[in-house]
Short mmCIF file of N, CA and C in Angstrom, two decimals:
data_model
loop_
_atom_site.label_atom_id
_atom_site.label_comp_id
_atom_site.label_asym_id
_atom_site.label_seq_id
_atom_site.Cartn_x
_atom_site.Cartn_y
_atom_site.Cartn_z
N MET A 616 70.77 -11.43 -25.22
CA MET A 616 70.45 -10.23 -24.47
C MET A 616 71.60 -9.96 -23.50
N PRO A 617 72.26 -8.81 -23.63
CA PRO A 617 73.34 -8.48 -22.70
C PRO A 617 72.83 -8.37 -21.26
N LEU A 618 73.71 -8.70 -20.33
CA LEU A 618 73.41 -8.62 -18.91
C LEU A 618 74.56 -7.89 -18.21
N ILE A 619 74.20 -6.91 -17.39
CA ILE A 619 75.15 -6.23 -16.52
C ILE A 619 74.79 -6.63 -15.11
N THR A 620 75.76 -7.16 -14.35
CA THR A 620 75.55 -7.51 -12.95
C THR A 620 76.54 -6.73 -12.10
N LEU A 621 76.00 -6.01 -11.13
CA LEU A 621 76.83 -5.23 -10.21
C LEU A 621 76.47 -5.58 -8.78
N GLU A 622 77.47 -5.62 -7.92
CA GLU A 622 77.24 -5.85 -6.49
C GLU A 622 77.84 -4.68 -5.72
N THR A 623 77.04 -4.12 -4.81
CA THR A 623 77.49 -3.00 -3.99
C THR A 623 77.26 -3.37 -2.53
N ILE A 624 78.30 -3.24 -1.71
CA ILE A 624 78.20 -3.52 -0.28
C ILE A 624 78.03 -2.19 0.44
N ILE A 625 76.98 -2.10 1.24
CA ILE A 625 76.61 -0.84 1.87
C ILE A 625 76.49 -1.03 3.38
N ASP A 626 77.15 -0.18 4.12
CA ASP A 626 77.10 -0.24 5.59
C ASP A 626 75.87 0.54 6.06
N ALA A 627 74.70 -0.03 5.76
CA ALA A 627 73.43 0.61 6.12
C ALA A 627 72.34 -0.45 6.15
N ASP A 628 71.26 -0.12 6.78
CA ASP A 628 70.09 -0.99 6.90
C ASP A 628 69.49 -1.32 5.53
N ILE A 629 69.02 -2.55 5.37
CA ILE A 629 68.46 -3.01 4.09
C ILE A 629 67.27 -2.15 3.66
N LYS A 630 66.41 -1.77 4.58
CA LYS A 630 65.22 -0.97 4.24
C LYS A 630 65.62 0.41 3.72
N THR A 631 66.64 1.00 4.33
CA THR A 631 67.14 2.30 3.86
C THR A 631 67.62 2.18 2.42
N CYS A 632 68.40 1.14 2.14
CA CYS A 632 68.94 0.94 0.79
C CYS A 632 67.83 0.66 -0.21
N PHE A 633 66.89 -0.19 0.17
CA PHE A 633 65.76 -0.53 -0.70
C PHE A 633 64.97 0.72 -1.05
N ASP A 634 64.64 1.51 -0.03
CA ASP A 634 63.83 2.71 -0.28
C ASP A 634 64.58 3.75 -1.10
N LEU A 635 65.87 3.94 -0.86
CA LEU A 635 66.64 4.88 -1.69
C LEU A 635 66.65 4.42 -3.15
N SER A 636 66.73 3.13 -3.36
CA SER A 636 66.82 2.59 -4.70
C SER A 636 65.54 2.83 -5.51
N ARG A 637 64.41 2.99 -4.83
CA ARG A 637 63.15 3.22 -5.54
C ARG A 637 62.63 4.64 -5.34
N ASN A 638 63.49 5.51 -4.84
CA ASN A 638 63.12 6.89 -4.59
C ASN A 638 63.38 7.75 -5.83
N ILE A 639 62.32 8.29 -6.38
CA ILE A 639 62.40 9.09 -7.61
C ILE A 639 63.29 10.32 -7.40
N ASP A 640 63.14 11.00 -6.28
CA ASP A 640 63.91 12.21 -6.01
C ASP A 640 65.41 11.90 -5.88
N PHE A 641 65.74 10.79 -5.19
CA PHE A 641 67.14 10.41 -5.07
C PHE A 641 67.72 10.02 -6.44
N HIS A 642 66.95 9.30 -7.24
CA HIS A 642 67.41 8.90 -8.57
C HIS A 642 67.78 10.15 -9.39
N THR A 643 66.92 11.14 -9.34
CA THR A 643 67.17 12.40 -10.06
C THR A 643 68.47 13.04 -9.57
N GLU A 644 68.65 13.10 -8.25
CA GLU A 644 69.84 13.69 -7.65
C GLU A 644 71.11 12.92 -8.05
N SER A 645 71.02 11.60 -8.06
CA SER A 645 72.21 10.78 -8.32
C SER A 645 72.65 10.79 -9.78
N LEU A 646 71.74 11.15 -10.68
CA LEU A 646 72.08 11.18 -12.11
C LEU A 646 71.91 12.58 -12.70
N LYS A 647 72.19 13.58 -11.88
CA LYS A 647 72.01 14.96 -12.34
C LYS A 647 72.95 15.32 -13.50
N HIS A 648 74.06 14.60 -13.64
CA HIS A 648 74.99 14.87 -14.75
C HIS A 648 74.33 14.65 -16.11
N SER A 649 73.30 13.77 -16.15
CA SER A 649 72.59 13.52 -17.41
C SER A 649 71.29 14.32 -17.49
N LYS A 650 71.11 15.23 -16.52
CA LYS A 650 69.91 16.06 -16.44
C LYS A 650 68.64 15.22 -16.40
N GLU A 651 68.73 14.07 -15.74
CA GLU A 651 67.60 13.14 -15.64
C GLU A 651 66.53 13.72 -14.73
N LYS A 652 65.29 13.66 -15.19
CA LYS A 652 64.17 14.11 -14.37
C LYS A 652 62.92 13.32 -14.73
N ALA A 653 62.08 13.13 -13.72
CA ALA A 653 60.81 12.42 -13.91
C ALA A 653 59.79 13.42 -14.43
N ILE A 654 59.14 13.08 -15.55
CA ILE A 654 58.22 14.03 -16.18
C ILE A 654 56.78 13.53 -16.27
N ALA A 655 56.55 12.24 -15.99
CA ALA A 655 55.18 11.71 -16.04
C ALA A 655 55.09 10.46 -15.17
N GLY A 656 53.86 10.07 -14.87
CA GLY A 656 53.65 8.94 -13.96
C GLY A 656 54.00 9.37 -12.56
N LYS A 657 54.68 8.51 -11.84
CA LYS A 657 55.15 8.84 -10.49
C LYS A 657 56.37 9.74 -10.66
N THR A 658 56.28 10.98 -10.18
CA THR A 658 57.37 11.93 -10.41
C THR A 658 58.12 12.33 -9.14
N SER A 659 57.70 11.79 -7.98
CA SER A 659 58.36 12.12 -6.73
C SER A 659 58.06 11.03 -5.71
N GLY A 660 58.96 10.87 -4.75
CA GLY A 660 58.72 9.91 -3.68
C GLY A 660 59.08 8.48 -4.06
N LEU A 661 58.50 7.53 -3.34
CA LEU A 661 58.81 6.11 -3.50
C LEU A 661 57.87 5.46 -4.51
N ILE A 662 58.44 4.85 -5.54
CA ILE A 662 57.64 4.18 -6.55
C ILE A 662 57.24 2.80 -6.01
N GLU A 663 56.03 2.37 -6.35
CA GLU A 663 55.45 1.13 -5.83
C GLU A 663 55.07 0.19 -6.97
N LEU A 664 54.67 -1.02 -6.62
CA LEU A 664 54.25 -2.03 -7.59
C LEU A 664 53.16 -1.48 -8.49
N GLY A 665 53.34 -1.68 -9.80
CA GLY A 665 52.33 -1.28 -10.78
C GLY A 665 52.45 0.16 -11.25
N GLU A 666 53.27 0.96 -10.58
CA GLU A 666 53.41 2.37 -10.97
C GLU A 666 54.44 2.51 -12.08
N THR A 667 54.27 3.57 -12.87
CA THR A 667 55.22 3.89 -13.94
C THR A 667 55.85 5.24 -13.67
N VAL A 668 57.01 5.44 -14.28
CA VAL A 668 57.67 6.74 -14.27
C VAL A 668 58.24 6.95 -15.67
N THR A 669 58.09 8.15 -16.18
CA THR A 669 58.72 8.52 -17.45
C THR A 669 59.86 9.47 -17.14
N TRP A 670 61.05 9.06 -17.57
CA TRP A 670 62.27 9.84 -17.36
C TRP A 670 62.63 10.57 -18.63
N GLU A 671 63.13 11.78 -18.46
CA GLU A 671 63.73 12.53 -19.56
C GLU A 671 65.17 12.80 -19.16
N ALA A 672 66.08 12.55 -20.09
CA ALA A 672 67.50 12.73 -19.78
C ALA A 672 68.28 12.94 -21.07
N PHE A 673 69.51 13.40 -20.91
CA PHE A 673 70.42 13.54 -22.04
C PHE A 673 71.46 12.42 -21.98
N HIS A 674 71.48 11.59 -23.01
CA HIS A 674 72.48 10.54 -23.15
C HIS A 674 73.03 10.62 -24.56
N PHE A 675 74.35 10.56 -24.67
CA PHE A 675 75.03 10.69 -25.96
C PHE A 675 74.67 12.02 -26.63
N GLY A 676 74.42 13.06 -25.79
CA GLY A 676 74.12 14.39 -26.30
C GLY A 676 72.72 14.57 -26.85
N VAL A 677 71.85 13.57 -26.66
CA VAL A 677 70.51 13.60 -27.22
C VAL A 677 69.48 13.50 -26.09
N LYS A 678 68.45 14.37 -26.13
CA LYS A 678 67.38 14.29 -25.14
C LYS A 678 66.54 13.05 -25.46
N GLN A 679 66.33 12.21 -24.43
CA GLN A 679 65.58 10.98 -24.62
C GLN A 679 64.53 10.83 -23.51
N GLN A 680 63.51 10.06 -23.83
CA GLN A 680 62.50 9.73 -22.83
C GLN A 680 62.38 8.21 -22.73
N LEU A 681 62.15 7.75 -21.51
CA LEU A 681 62.01 6.33 -21.26
C LEU A 681 60.98 6.14 -20.14
N THR A 682 60.03 5.24 -20.36
CA THR A 682 59.04 4.93 -19.34
C THR A 682 59.27 3.52 -18.83
N SER A 683 59.33 3.38 -17.51
CA SER A 683 59.46 2.05 -16.91
C SER A 683 58.35 1.83 -15.89
N LYS A 684 58.09 0.55 -15.63
CA LYS A 684 57.02 0.15 -14.72
C LYS A 684 57.58 -0.84 -13.70
N ILE A 685 57.14 -0.70 -12.45
CA ILE A 685 57.52 -1.67 -11.42
C ILE A 685 56.61 -2.89 -11.60
N THR A 686 57.23 -4.01 -11.99
CA THR A 686 56.46 -5.22 -12.32
C THR A 686 56.52 -6.29 -11.24
N GLN A 687 57.49 -6.22 -10.35
CA GLN A 687 57.59 -7.15 -9.22
C GLN A 687 58.08 -6.36 -8.02
N PHE A 688 57.61 -6.76 -6.82
CA PHE A 688 57.92 -5.96 -5.64
C PHE A 688 57.79 -6.83 -4.40
N ASN A 689 58.87 -6.94 -3.63
CA ASN A 689 58.87 -7.69 -2.37
C ASN A 689 59.79 -6.93 -1.40
N SER A 690 59.22 -5.96 -0.70
CA SER A 690 60.00 -5.11 0.21
C SER A 690 60.50 -5.91 1.41
N PRO A 691 61.74 -5.72 1.84
CA PRO A 691 62.80 -4.87 1.32
C PRO A 691 63.85 -5.65 0.52
N ASN A 692 63.44 -6.74 -0.11
CA ASN A 692 64.42 -7.63 -0.73
C ASN A 692 64.55 -7.55 -2.25
N TYR A 693 63.49 -7.11 -2.93
CA TYR A 693 63.51 -7.29 -4.39
C TYR A 693 62.47 -6.42 -5.07
N PHE A 694 62.87 -5.81 -6.16
CA PHE A 694 61.88 -5.24 -7.07
C PHE A 694 62.47 -5.21 -8.47
N VAL A 695 61.56 -5.13 -9.44
CA VAL A 695 61.95 -5.14 -10.85
C VAL A 695 61.27 -3.97 -11.54
N ASP A 696 62.06 -3.24 -12.33
CA ASP A 696 61.45 -2.26 -13.23
C ASP A 696 61.76 -2.69 -14.66
N GLU A 697 60.75 -2.54 -15.52
CA GLU A 697 60.88 -2.93 -16.91
C GLU A 697 60.45 -1.78 -17.81
N MET A 698 61.14 -1.65 -18.93
CA MET A 698 60.83 -0.59 -19.87
C MET A 698 59.47 -0.84 -20.52
N VAL A 699 58.66 0.22 -20.58
CA VAL A 699 57.39 0.20 -21.28
C VAL A 699 57.58 0.83 -22.66
N SER A 700 58.33 1.93 -22.69
CA SER A 700 58.66 2.58 -23.96
C SER A 700 59.97 3.33 -23.79
N GLY A 701 60.70 3.47 -24.88
CA GLY A 701 61.97 4.17 -24.81
C GLY A 701 62.92 3.74 -25.90
N VAL A 702 64.18 4.09 -25.73
CA VAL A 702 65.17 3.89 -26.78
C VAL A 702 65.64 2.45 -26.93
N PHE A 703 65.55 1.66 -25.87
CA PHE A 703 65.92 0.26 -25.97
C PHE A 703 64.81 -0.52 -26.66
N LYS A 704 65.15 -1.67 -27.19
CA LYS A 704 64.10 -2.58 -27.66
C LYS A 704 63.36 -3.10 -26.43
N SER A 705 64.13 -3.39 -25.36
CA SER A 705 63.55 -3.76 -24.07
C SER A 705 64.64 -3.69 -23.00
N PHE A 706 64.21 -3.58 -21.74
CA PHE A 706 65.13 -3.79 -20.63
C PHE A 706 64.35 -4.26 -19.41
N LYS A 707 65.06 -4.98 -18.56
CA LYS A 707 64.54 -5.46 -17.29
C LYS A 707 65.65 -5.24 -16.27
N HIS A 708 65.32 -4.56 -15.18
CA HIS A 708 66.32 -4.25 -14.15
C HIS A 708 65.85 -4.86 -12.84
N GLU A 709 66.58 -5.89 -12.39
CA GLU A 709 66.30 -6.52 -11.11
C GLU A 709 67.14 -5.84 -10.03
N HIS A 710 66.51 -5.50 -8.92
CA HIS A 710 67.17 -4.89 -7.76
C HIS A 710 67.03 -5.90 -6.62
N ILE A 711 68.15 -6.46 -6.18
CA ILE A 711 68.13 -7.54 -5.19
C ILE A 711 68.91 -7.09 -3.95
N PHE A 712 68.30 -7.26 -2.77
CA PHE A 712 68.90 -6.80 -1.52
C PHE A 712 68.94 -7.95 -0.52
N SER A 713 70.07 -8.10 0.16
CA SER A 713 70.21 -9.09 1.22
C SER A 713 71.14 -8.52 2.28
N VAL A 714 71.22 -9.20 3.42
CA VAL A 714 72.07 -8.75 4.52
C VAL A 714 73.11 -9.82 4.81
N GLN A 715 74.37 -9.40 4.91
CA GLN A 715 75.47 -10.27 5.30
C GLN A 715 76.38 -9.47 6.23
N ASN A 716 76.69 -10.04 7.39
CA ASN A 716 77.59 -9.39 8.34
C ASN A 716 77.18 -7.95 8.66
N ASN A 717 75.90 -7.74 8.87
CA ASN A 717 75.33 -6.43 9.21
C ASN A 717 75.51 -5.38 8.13
N LYS A 718 75.74 -5.80 6.91
CA LYS A 718 75.84 -4.89 5.77
C LYS A 718 74.80 -5.31 4.72
N THR A 719 74.33 -4.35 3.96
CA THR A 719 73.40 -4.66 2.88
C THR A 719 74.18 -4.96 1.61
N ILE A 720 73.84 -6.05 0.97
CA ILE A 720 74.40 -6.40 -0.33
C ILE A 720 73.33 -6.05 -1.36
N MET A 721 73.66 -5.11 -2.22
CA MET A 721 72.74 -4.68 -3.26
C MET A 721 73.26 -5.20 -4.60
N VAL A 722 72.44 -5.98 -5.28
CA VAL A 722 72.82 -6.53 -6.57
C VAL A 722 71.88 -5.98 -7.63
N ASP A 723 72.46 -5.47 -8.68
CA ASP A 723 71.72 -5.03 -9.85
C ASP A 723 71.94 -6.04 -10.96
N LYS A 724 70.86 -6.48 -11.58
CA LYS A 724 70.94 -7.29 -12.79
C LYS A 724 70.15 -6.53 -13.86
N PHE A 725 70.87 -6.02 -14.84
CA PHE A 725 70.27 -5.19 -15.88
C PHE A 725 70.38 -5.91 -17.22
N TYR A 726 69.25 -6.41 -17.71
CA TYR A 726 69.16 -7.09 -19.00
C TYR A 726 68.63 -6.08 -20.02
N PHE A 727 69.23 -6.02 -21.19
CA PHE A 727 68.72 -5.09 -22.18
C PHE A 727 68.89 -5.62 -23.60
N LYS A 728 68.00 -5.14 -24.47
CA LYS A 728 68.10 -5.42 -25.89
C LYS A 728 68.15 -4.08 -26.61
N SER A 729 69.12 -3.95 -27.46
CA SER A 729 69.26 -2.72 -28.23
C SER A 729 68.40 -2.80 -29.48
N PRO A 730 67.95 -1.64 -29.95
CA PRO A 730 67.24 -1.63 -31.23
C PRO A 730 68.23 -1.78 -32.39
N PHE A 731 67.75 -1.83 -33.57
CA PHE A 731 68.54 -1.77 -34.80
C PHE A 731 69.30 -3.05 -35.12
N GLY A 732 68.81 -4.21 -34.65
CA GLY A 732 69.36 -5.50 -35.06
C GLY A 732 70.86 -5.62 -34.88
N VAL A 733 71.55 -5.94 -35.99
CA VAL A 733 73.00 -6.16 -35.96
C VAL A 733 73.74 -4.90 -35.53
N LEU A 734 73.28 -3.74 -35.99
CA LEU A 734 73.92 -2.48 -35.58
C LEU A 734 73.82 -2.28 -34.07
N GLY A 735 72.68 -2.65 -33.48
CA GLY A 735 72.52 -2.56 -32.04
C GLY A 735 73.47 -3.49 -31.30
N LYS A 736 73.65 -4.68 -31.84
CA LYS A 736 74.58 -5.64 -31.22
C LYS A 736 76.01 -5.13 -31.27
N ILE A 737 76.37 -4.49 -32.36
CA ILE A 737 77.71 -3.89 -32.47
C ILE A 737 77.85 -2.75 -31.46
N ALA A 738 76.81 -1.93 -31.33
CA ALA A 738 76.83 -0.83 -30.36
C ALA A 738 76.99 -1.37 -28.94
N ASN A 739 76.35 -2.52 -28.64
CA ASN A 739 76.50 -3.13 -27.31
C ASN A 739 77.96 -3.38 -27.01
N VAL A 740 78.64 -4.01 -27.96
CA VAL A 740 80.04 -4.40 -27.76
C VAL A 740 80.94 -3.17 -27.71
N LEU A 741 80.70 -2.22 -28.60
CA LEU A 741 81.60 -1.07 -28.70
C LEU A 741 81.45 -0.08 -27.55
N PHE A 742 80.22 0.18 -27.09
CA PHE A 742 80.09 1.22 -26.06
C PHE A 742 78.88 1.13 -25.16
N LEU A 743 77.79 0.55 -25.57
CA LEU A 743 76.55 0.67 -24.79
C LEU A 743 76.61 -0.09 -23.46
N LYS A 744 77.16 -1.29 -23.45
CA LYS A 744 77.25 -2.04 -22.19
C LYS A 744 78.13 -1.29 -21.18
N LYS A 745 79.23 -0.74 -21.65
CA LYS A 745 80.12 0.02 -20.77
C LYS A 745 79.42 1.29 -20.28
N TYR A 746 78.73 1.99 -21.17
CA TYR A 746 78.03 3.21 -20.80
C TYR A 746 76.98 2.93 -19.72
N MET A 747 76.19 1.87 -19.91
CA MET A 747 75.15 1.53 -18.94
C MET A 747 75.77 1.07 -17.61
N SER A 748 76.86 0.33 -17.67
CA SER A 748 77.56 -0.08 -16.45
C SER A 748 78.03 1.15 -15.66
N ASN A 749 78.60 2.12 -16.36
CA ASN A 749 79.07 3.35 -15.71
C ASN A 749 77.91 4.13 -15.09
N LEU A 750 76.79 4.19 -15.79
CA LEU A 750 75.61 4.89 -15.29
C LEU A 750 75.10 4.23 -14.00
N LEU A 751 75.00 2.91 -14.02
CA LEU A 751 74.55 2.18 -12.82
C LEU A 751 75.55 2.31 -11.68
N ASN A 752 76.84 2.25 -11.99
CA ASN A 752 77.86 2.41 -10.95
C ASN A 752 77.80 3.79 -10.32
N THR A 753 77.58 4.82 -11.12
CA THR A 753 77.45 6.18 -10.61
C THR A 753 76.30 6.27 -9.63
N ARG A 754 75.15 5.71 -10.01
CA ARG A 754 73.98 5.70 -9.15
C ARG A 754 74.26 4.92 -7.86
N ASN A 755 74.90 3.77 -7.99
CA ASN A 755 75.16 2.93 -6.83
C ASN A 755 76.14 3.57 -5.85
N LYS A 756 77.14 4.26 -6.37
CA LYS A 756 78.08 4.97 -5.49
C LYS A 756 77.35 6.06 -4.71
N SER A 757 76.49 6.80 -5.38
CA SER A 757 75.70 7.84 -4.71
C SER A 757 74.78 7.23 -3.66
N LEU A 758 74.17 6.10 -3.99
CA LEU A 758 73.27 5.44 -3.05
C LEU A 758 74.03 4.97 -1.81
N LYS A 759 75.20 4.39 -2.02
CA LYS A 759 76.04 3.91 -0.91
C LYS A 759 76.38 5.08 0.02
N ILE A 760 76.83 6.19 -0.55
CA ILE A 760 77.20 7.36 0.26
C ILE A 760 76.00 7.88 1.04
N LYS A 761 74.87 8.05 0.36
CA LYS A 761 73.67 8.60 1.00
C LYS A 761 73.16 7.67 2.10
N ALA A 762 73.10 6.36 1.83
CA ALA A 762 72.60 5.40 2.82
C ALA A 762 73.51 5.37 4.05
N GLU A 763 74.80 5.40 3.84
CA GLU A 763 75.73 5.35 4.97
C GLU A 763 75.68 6.62 5.80
N ILE A 764 75.43 7.77 5.17
CA ILE A 764 75.26 9.02 5.91
C ILE A 764 73.97 8.95 6.73
N LEU A 765 72.90 8.44 6.15
CA LEU A 765 71.62 8.34 6.86
C LEU A 765 71.71 7.40 8.06
N GLU A 766 72.59 6.44 8.00
CA GLU A 766 72.74 5.47 9.10
C GLU A 766 73.49 6.07 10.29
N LYS A 767 74.25 7.12 10.09
CA LYS A 767 75.05 7.70 11.18
C LYS A 767 74.24 8.60 12.06
#
């Protein structure tokens, strides 16, 4: 199972970063390039333990839907969302927050399994891992900017 690990250092309060990371409206704003929008389940505000959200977005030029559920939650340090249905065979996204030197360290651990067996594994190597890394980095850069503005 491929794993993407990203670390983002943010000059903002841990609670601000945690809440932005689970904010449906902010997520939509940060990934507007893919026309991502929440269409079912929790569609606005802060998602909580046990809640689901169904996203619709365009990736690789194709409209797709994906439903994820918050399966673990420990505010403001940790939460996990896992795919319930969608294009992946499975995914688990850990969101980990800590404080060092008055800055928030946000770590994403994104585990995923592609569908289509061997073809999916080839897709991982050729483009999917890079595509997902870029998508997460885009979101994290937006989160960093927004959180740091809110702190001022």
